[in-house]
Short mmCIF file of N, CA and C in Angstrom, two decimals:
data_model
loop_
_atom_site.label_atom_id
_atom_site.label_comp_id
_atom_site.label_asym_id
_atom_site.label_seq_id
_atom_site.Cartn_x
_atom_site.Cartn_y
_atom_site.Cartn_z
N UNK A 13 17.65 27.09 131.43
CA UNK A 13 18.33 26.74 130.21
C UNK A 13 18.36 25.22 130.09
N UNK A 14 18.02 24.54 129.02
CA UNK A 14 18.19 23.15 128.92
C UNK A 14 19.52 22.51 128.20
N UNK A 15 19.84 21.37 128.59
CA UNK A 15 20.89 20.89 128.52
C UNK A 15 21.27 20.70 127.10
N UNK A 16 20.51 20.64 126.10
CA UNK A 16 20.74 20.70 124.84
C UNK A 16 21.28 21.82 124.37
N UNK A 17 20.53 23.16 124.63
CA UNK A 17 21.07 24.54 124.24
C UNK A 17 22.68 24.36 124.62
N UNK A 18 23.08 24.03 125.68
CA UNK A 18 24.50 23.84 126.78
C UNK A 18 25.18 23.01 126.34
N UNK A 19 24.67 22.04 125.35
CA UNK A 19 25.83 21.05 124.47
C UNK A 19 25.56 22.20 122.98
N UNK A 20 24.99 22.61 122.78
CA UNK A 20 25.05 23.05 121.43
C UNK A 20 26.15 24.23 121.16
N UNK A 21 26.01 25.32 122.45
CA UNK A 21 26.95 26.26 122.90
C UNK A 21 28.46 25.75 123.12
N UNK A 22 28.44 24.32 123.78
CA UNK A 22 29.61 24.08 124.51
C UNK A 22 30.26 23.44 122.97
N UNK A 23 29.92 22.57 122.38
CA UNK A 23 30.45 21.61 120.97
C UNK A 23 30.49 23.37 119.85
N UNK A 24 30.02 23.88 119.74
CA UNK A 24 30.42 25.25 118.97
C UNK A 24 31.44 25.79 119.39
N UNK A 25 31.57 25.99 120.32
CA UNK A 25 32.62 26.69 121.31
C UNK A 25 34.18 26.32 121.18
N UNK A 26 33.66 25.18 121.92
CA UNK A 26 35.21 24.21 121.53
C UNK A 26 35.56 23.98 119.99
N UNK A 27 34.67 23.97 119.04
CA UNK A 27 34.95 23.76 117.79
C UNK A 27 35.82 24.86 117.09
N UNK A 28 34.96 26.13 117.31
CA UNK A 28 35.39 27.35 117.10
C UNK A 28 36.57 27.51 117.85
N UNK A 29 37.10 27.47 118.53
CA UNK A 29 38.45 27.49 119.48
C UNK A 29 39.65 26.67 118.72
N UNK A 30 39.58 25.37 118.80
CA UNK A 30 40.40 24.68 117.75
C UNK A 30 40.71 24.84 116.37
N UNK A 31 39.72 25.52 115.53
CA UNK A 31 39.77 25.87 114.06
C UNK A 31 40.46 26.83 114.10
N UNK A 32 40.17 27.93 114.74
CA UNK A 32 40.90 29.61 114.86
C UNK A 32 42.45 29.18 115.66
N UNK A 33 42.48 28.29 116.92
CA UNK A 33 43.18 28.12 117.14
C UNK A 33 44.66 27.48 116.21
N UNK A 34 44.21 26.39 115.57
CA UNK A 34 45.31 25.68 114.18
C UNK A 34 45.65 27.00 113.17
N UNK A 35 44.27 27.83 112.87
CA UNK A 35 44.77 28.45 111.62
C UNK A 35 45.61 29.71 112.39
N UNK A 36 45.39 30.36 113.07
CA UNK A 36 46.21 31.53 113.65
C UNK A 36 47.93 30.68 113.82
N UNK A 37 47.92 29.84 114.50
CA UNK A 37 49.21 29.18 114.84
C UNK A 37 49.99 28.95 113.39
N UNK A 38 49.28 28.65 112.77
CA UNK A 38 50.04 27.79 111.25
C UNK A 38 50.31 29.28 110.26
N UNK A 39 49.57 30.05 110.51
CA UNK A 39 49.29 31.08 109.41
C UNK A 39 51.07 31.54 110.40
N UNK A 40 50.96 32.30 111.61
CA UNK A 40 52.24 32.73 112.28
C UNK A 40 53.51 32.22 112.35
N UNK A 41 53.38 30.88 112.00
CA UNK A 41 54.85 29.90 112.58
C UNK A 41 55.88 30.27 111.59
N UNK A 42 55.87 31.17 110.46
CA UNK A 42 56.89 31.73 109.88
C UNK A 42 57.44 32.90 110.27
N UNK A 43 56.40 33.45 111.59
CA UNK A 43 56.80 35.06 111.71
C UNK A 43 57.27 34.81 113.52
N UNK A 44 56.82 34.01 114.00
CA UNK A 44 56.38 34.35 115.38
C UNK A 44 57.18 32.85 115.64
N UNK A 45 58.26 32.37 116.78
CA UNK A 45 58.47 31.36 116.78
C UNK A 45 57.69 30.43 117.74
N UNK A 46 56.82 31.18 118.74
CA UNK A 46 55.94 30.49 119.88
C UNK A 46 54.67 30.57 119.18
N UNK A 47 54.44 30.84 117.28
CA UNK A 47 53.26 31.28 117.43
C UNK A 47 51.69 30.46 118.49
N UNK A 48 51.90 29.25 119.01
CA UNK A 48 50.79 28.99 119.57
C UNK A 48 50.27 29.46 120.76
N UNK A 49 51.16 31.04 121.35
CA UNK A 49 50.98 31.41 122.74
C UNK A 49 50.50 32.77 121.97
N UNK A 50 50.27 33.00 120.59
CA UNK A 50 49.12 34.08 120.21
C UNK A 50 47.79 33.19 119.51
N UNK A 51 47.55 31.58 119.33
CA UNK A 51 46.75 31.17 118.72
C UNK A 51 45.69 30.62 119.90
N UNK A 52 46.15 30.35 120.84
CA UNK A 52 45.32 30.28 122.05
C UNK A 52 44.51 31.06 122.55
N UNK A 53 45.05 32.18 122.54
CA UNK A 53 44.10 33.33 123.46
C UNK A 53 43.69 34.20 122.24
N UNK A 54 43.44 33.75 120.67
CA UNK A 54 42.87 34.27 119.99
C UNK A 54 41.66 32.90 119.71
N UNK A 55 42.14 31.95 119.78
CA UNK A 55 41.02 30.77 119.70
C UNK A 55 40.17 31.15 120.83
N UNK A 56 40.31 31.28 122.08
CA UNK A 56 39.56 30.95 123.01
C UNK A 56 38.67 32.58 123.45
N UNK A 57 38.84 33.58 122.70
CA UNK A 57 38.39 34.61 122.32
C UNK A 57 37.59 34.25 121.28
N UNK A 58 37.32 33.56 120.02
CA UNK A 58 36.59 33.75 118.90
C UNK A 58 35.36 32.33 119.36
N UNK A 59 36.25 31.28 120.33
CA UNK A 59 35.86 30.13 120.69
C UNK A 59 34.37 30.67 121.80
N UNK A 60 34.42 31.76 122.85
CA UNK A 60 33.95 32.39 123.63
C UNK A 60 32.56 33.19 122.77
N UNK A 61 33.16 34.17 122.04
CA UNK A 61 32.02 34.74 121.17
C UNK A 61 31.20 33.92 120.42
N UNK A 62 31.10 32.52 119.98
CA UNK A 62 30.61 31.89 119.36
C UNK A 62 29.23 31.02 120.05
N UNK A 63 29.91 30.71 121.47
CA UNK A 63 29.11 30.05 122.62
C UNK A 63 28.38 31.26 123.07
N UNK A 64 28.39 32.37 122.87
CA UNK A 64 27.29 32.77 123.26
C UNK A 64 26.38 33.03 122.93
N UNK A 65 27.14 33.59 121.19
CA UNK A 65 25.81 33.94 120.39
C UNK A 65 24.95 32.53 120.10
N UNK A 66 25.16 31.04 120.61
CA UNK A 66 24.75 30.62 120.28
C UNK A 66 23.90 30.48 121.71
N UNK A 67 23.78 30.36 122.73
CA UNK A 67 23.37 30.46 124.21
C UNK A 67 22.25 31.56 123.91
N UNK A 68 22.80 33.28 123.55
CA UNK A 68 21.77 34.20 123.13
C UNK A 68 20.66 34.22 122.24
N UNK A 69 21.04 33.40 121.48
CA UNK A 69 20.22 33.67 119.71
C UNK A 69 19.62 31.88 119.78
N UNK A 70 19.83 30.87 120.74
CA UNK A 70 18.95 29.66 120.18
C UNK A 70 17.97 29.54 121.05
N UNK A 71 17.70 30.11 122.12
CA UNK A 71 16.65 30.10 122.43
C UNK A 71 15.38 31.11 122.50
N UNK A 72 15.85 32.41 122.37
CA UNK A 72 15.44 34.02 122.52
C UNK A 72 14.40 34.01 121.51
N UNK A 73 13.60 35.26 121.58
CA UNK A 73 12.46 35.56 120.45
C UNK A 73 13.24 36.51 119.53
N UNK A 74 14.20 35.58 118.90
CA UNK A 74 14.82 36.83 117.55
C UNK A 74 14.14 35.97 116.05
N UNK A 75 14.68 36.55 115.34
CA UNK A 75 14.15 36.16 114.15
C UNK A 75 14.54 34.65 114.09
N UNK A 76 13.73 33.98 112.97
CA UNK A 76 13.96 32.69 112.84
C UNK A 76 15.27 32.82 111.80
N UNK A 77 15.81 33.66 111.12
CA UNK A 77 17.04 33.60 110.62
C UNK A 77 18.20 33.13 111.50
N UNK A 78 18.01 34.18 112.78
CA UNK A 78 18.89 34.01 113.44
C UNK A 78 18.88 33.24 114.45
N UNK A 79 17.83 32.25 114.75
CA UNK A 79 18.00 31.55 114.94
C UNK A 79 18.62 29.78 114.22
N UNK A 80 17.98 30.10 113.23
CA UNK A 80 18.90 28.74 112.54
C UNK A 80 20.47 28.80 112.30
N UNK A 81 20.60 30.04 112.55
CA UNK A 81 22.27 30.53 112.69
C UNK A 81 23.22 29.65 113.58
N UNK A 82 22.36 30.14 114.34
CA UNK A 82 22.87 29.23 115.86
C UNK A 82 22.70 27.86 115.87
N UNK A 83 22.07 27.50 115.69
CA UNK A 83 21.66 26.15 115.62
C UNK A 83 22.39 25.58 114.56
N UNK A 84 22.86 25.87 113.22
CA UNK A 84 23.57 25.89 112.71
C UNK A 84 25.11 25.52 112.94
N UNK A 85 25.35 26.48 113.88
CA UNK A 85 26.79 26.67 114.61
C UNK A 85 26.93 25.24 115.16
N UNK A 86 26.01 25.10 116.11
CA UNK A 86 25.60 24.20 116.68
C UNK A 86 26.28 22.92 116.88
N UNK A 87 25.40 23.13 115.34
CA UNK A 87 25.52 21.13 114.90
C UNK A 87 26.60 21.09 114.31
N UNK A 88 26.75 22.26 113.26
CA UNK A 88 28.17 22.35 113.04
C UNK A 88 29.43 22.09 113.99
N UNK A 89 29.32 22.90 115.35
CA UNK A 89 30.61 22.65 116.24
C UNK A 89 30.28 20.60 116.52
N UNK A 90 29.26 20.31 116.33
CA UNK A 90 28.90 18.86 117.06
C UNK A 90 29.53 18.14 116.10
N UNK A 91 29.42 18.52 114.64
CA UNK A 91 30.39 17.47 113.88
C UNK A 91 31.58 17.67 113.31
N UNK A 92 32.21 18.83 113.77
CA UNK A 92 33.47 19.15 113.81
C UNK A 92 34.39 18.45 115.06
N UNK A 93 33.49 18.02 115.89
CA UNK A 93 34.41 17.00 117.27
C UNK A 93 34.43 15.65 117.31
N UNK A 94 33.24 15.77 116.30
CA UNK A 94 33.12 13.90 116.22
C UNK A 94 33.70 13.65 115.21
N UNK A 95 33.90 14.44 114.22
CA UNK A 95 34.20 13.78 113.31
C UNK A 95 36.26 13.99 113.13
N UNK A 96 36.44 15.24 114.21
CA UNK A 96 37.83 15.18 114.57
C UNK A 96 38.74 14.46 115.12
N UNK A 97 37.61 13.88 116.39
CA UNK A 97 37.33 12.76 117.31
C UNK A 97 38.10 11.13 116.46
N UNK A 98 37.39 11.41 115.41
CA UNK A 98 37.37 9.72 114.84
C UNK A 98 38.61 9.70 114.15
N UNK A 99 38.82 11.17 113.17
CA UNK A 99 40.24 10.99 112.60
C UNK A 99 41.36 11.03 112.95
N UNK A 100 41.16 11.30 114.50
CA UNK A 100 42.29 10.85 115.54
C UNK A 100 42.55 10.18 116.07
N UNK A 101 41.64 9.14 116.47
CA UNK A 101 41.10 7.83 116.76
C UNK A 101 42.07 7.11 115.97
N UNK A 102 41.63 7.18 114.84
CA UNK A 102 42.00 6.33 113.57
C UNK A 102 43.15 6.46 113.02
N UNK A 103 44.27 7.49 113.82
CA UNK A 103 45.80 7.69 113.24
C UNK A 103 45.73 8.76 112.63
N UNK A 104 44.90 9.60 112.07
CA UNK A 104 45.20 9.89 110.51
C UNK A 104 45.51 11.42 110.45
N UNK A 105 45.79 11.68 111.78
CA UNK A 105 47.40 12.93 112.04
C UNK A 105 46.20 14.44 112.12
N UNK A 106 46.84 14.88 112.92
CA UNK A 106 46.28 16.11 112.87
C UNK A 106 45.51 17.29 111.98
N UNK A 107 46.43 16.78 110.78
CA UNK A 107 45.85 17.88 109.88
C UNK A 107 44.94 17.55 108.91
N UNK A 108 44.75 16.03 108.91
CA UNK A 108 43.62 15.46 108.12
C UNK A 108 42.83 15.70 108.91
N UNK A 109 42.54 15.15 110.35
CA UNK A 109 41.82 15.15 110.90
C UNK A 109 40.89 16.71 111.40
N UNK A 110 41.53 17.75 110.99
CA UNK A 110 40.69 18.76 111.21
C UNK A 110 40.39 19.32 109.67
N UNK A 111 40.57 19.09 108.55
CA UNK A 111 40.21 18.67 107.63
C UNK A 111 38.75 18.40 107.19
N UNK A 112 39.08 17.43 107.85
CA UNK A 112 37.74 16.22 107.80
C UNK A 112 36.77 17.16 108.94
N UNK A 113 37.30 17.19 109.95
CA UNK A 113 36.30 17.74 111.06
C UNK A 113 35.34 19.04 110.26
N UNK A 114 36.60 20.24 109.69
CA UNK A 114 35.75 21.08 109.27
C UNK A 114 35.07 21.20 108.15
N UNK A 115 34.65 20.14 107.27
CA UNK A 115 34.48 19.80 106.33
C UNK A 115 32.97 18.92 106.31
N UNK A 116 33.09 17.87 107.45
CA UNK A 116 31.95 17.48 108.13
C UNK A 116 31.13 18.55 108.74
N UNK A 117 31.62 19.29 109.52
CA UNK A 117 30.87 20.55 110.14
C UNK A 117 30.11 21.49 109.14
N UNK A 118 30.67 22.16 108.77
CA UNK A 118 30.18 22.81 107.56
C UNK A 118 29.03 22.61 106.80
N UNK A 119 29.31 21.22 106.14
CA UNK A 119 28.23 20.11 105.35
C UNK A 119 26.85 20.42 106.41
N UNK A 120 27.01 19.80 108.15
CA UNK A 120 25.99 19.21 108.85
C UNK A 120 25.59 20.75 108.98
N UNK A 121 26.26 22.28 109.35
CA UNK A 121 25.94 23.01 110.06
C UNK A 121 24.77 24.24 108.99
N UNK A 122 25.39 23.56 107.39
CA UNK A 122 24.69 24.44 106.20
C UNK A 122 23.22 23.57 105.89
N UNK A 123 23.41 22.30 106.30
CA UNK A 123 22.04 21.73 105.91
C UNK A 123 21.06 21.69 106.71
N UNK A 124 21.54 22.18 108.18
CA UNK A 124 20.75 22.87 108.90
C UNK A 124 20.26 23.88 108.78
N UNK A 125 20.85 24.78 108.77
CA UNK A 125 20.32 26.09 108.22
C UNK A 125 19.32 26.36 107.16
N UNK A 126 19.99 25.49 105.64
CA UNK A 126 18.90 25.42 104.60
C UNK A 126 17.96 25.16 105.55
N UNK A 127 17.45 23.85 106.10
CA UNK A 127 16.31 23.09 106.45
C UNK A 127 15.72 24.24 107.01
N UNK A 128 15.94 24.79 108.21
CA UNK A 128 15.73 25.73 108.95
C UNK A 128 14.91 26.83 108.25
N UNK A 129 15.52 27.84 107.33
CA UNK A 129 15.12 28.73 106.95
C UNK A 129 14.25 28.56 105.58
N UNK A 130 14.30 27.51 105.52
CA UNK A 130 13.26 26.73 104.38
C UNK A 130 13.99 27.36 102.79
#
């Protein structure tokens, strides 16, 4: 396995973990008063399934759909950290900053895909 596939899996992973993780917590905090001790082990469950299908499906002989999927994910999880990275850096509070992260992600992870699948 090369080290690229292993950042692409690992930056998806963690990306996917933090997104599911904020929205499960925020969506609960009216019902549940710990909700972040059900947003954890539902992040790091959706965070898990994501790293693999991207580990399974970016290097394998599956379709080229599904592969730009992954790859997709990818780059997506890659600019969902950097760009979370910076708006935290920069002060600008948690909830902008994943905001921005998933917003950047999205953008980088769909124009991959277009490119990809032509």
């Amino acid at each position: 396995m090369r080290v690229r596939i292993l950042g692409y899996a690992a930056f998806a992973g963690i990306a996917t973990f933090l997104v599911v993780f904020f929205a499960v917590s925020e969506a609960l905090l009216p019902y549940i008063e710990f909700s972040v001790l059900v947003g954890i082990p539902v992040g790091l469950l959706v965070g898990t399934l994501s790293a693999a299908f991207v580990l399974t499906e970016f290097g394998s002989d599956t379709s080229q759909t599904r592969r730009a999927l992954a790859r997709g994910l990818g780059t997506a999880g890659i600019g969902f950290v950097v760009a979370f990275g910076i708006g935290l850096l920069t002060g600008q509070g948690v909830t902008l900053a994943t905001v921005l992260g998933v917003a950047t992600g999205l953008i980088a992870g769909m124009v991959i895909v277009i490119r990809e699948t032509g």
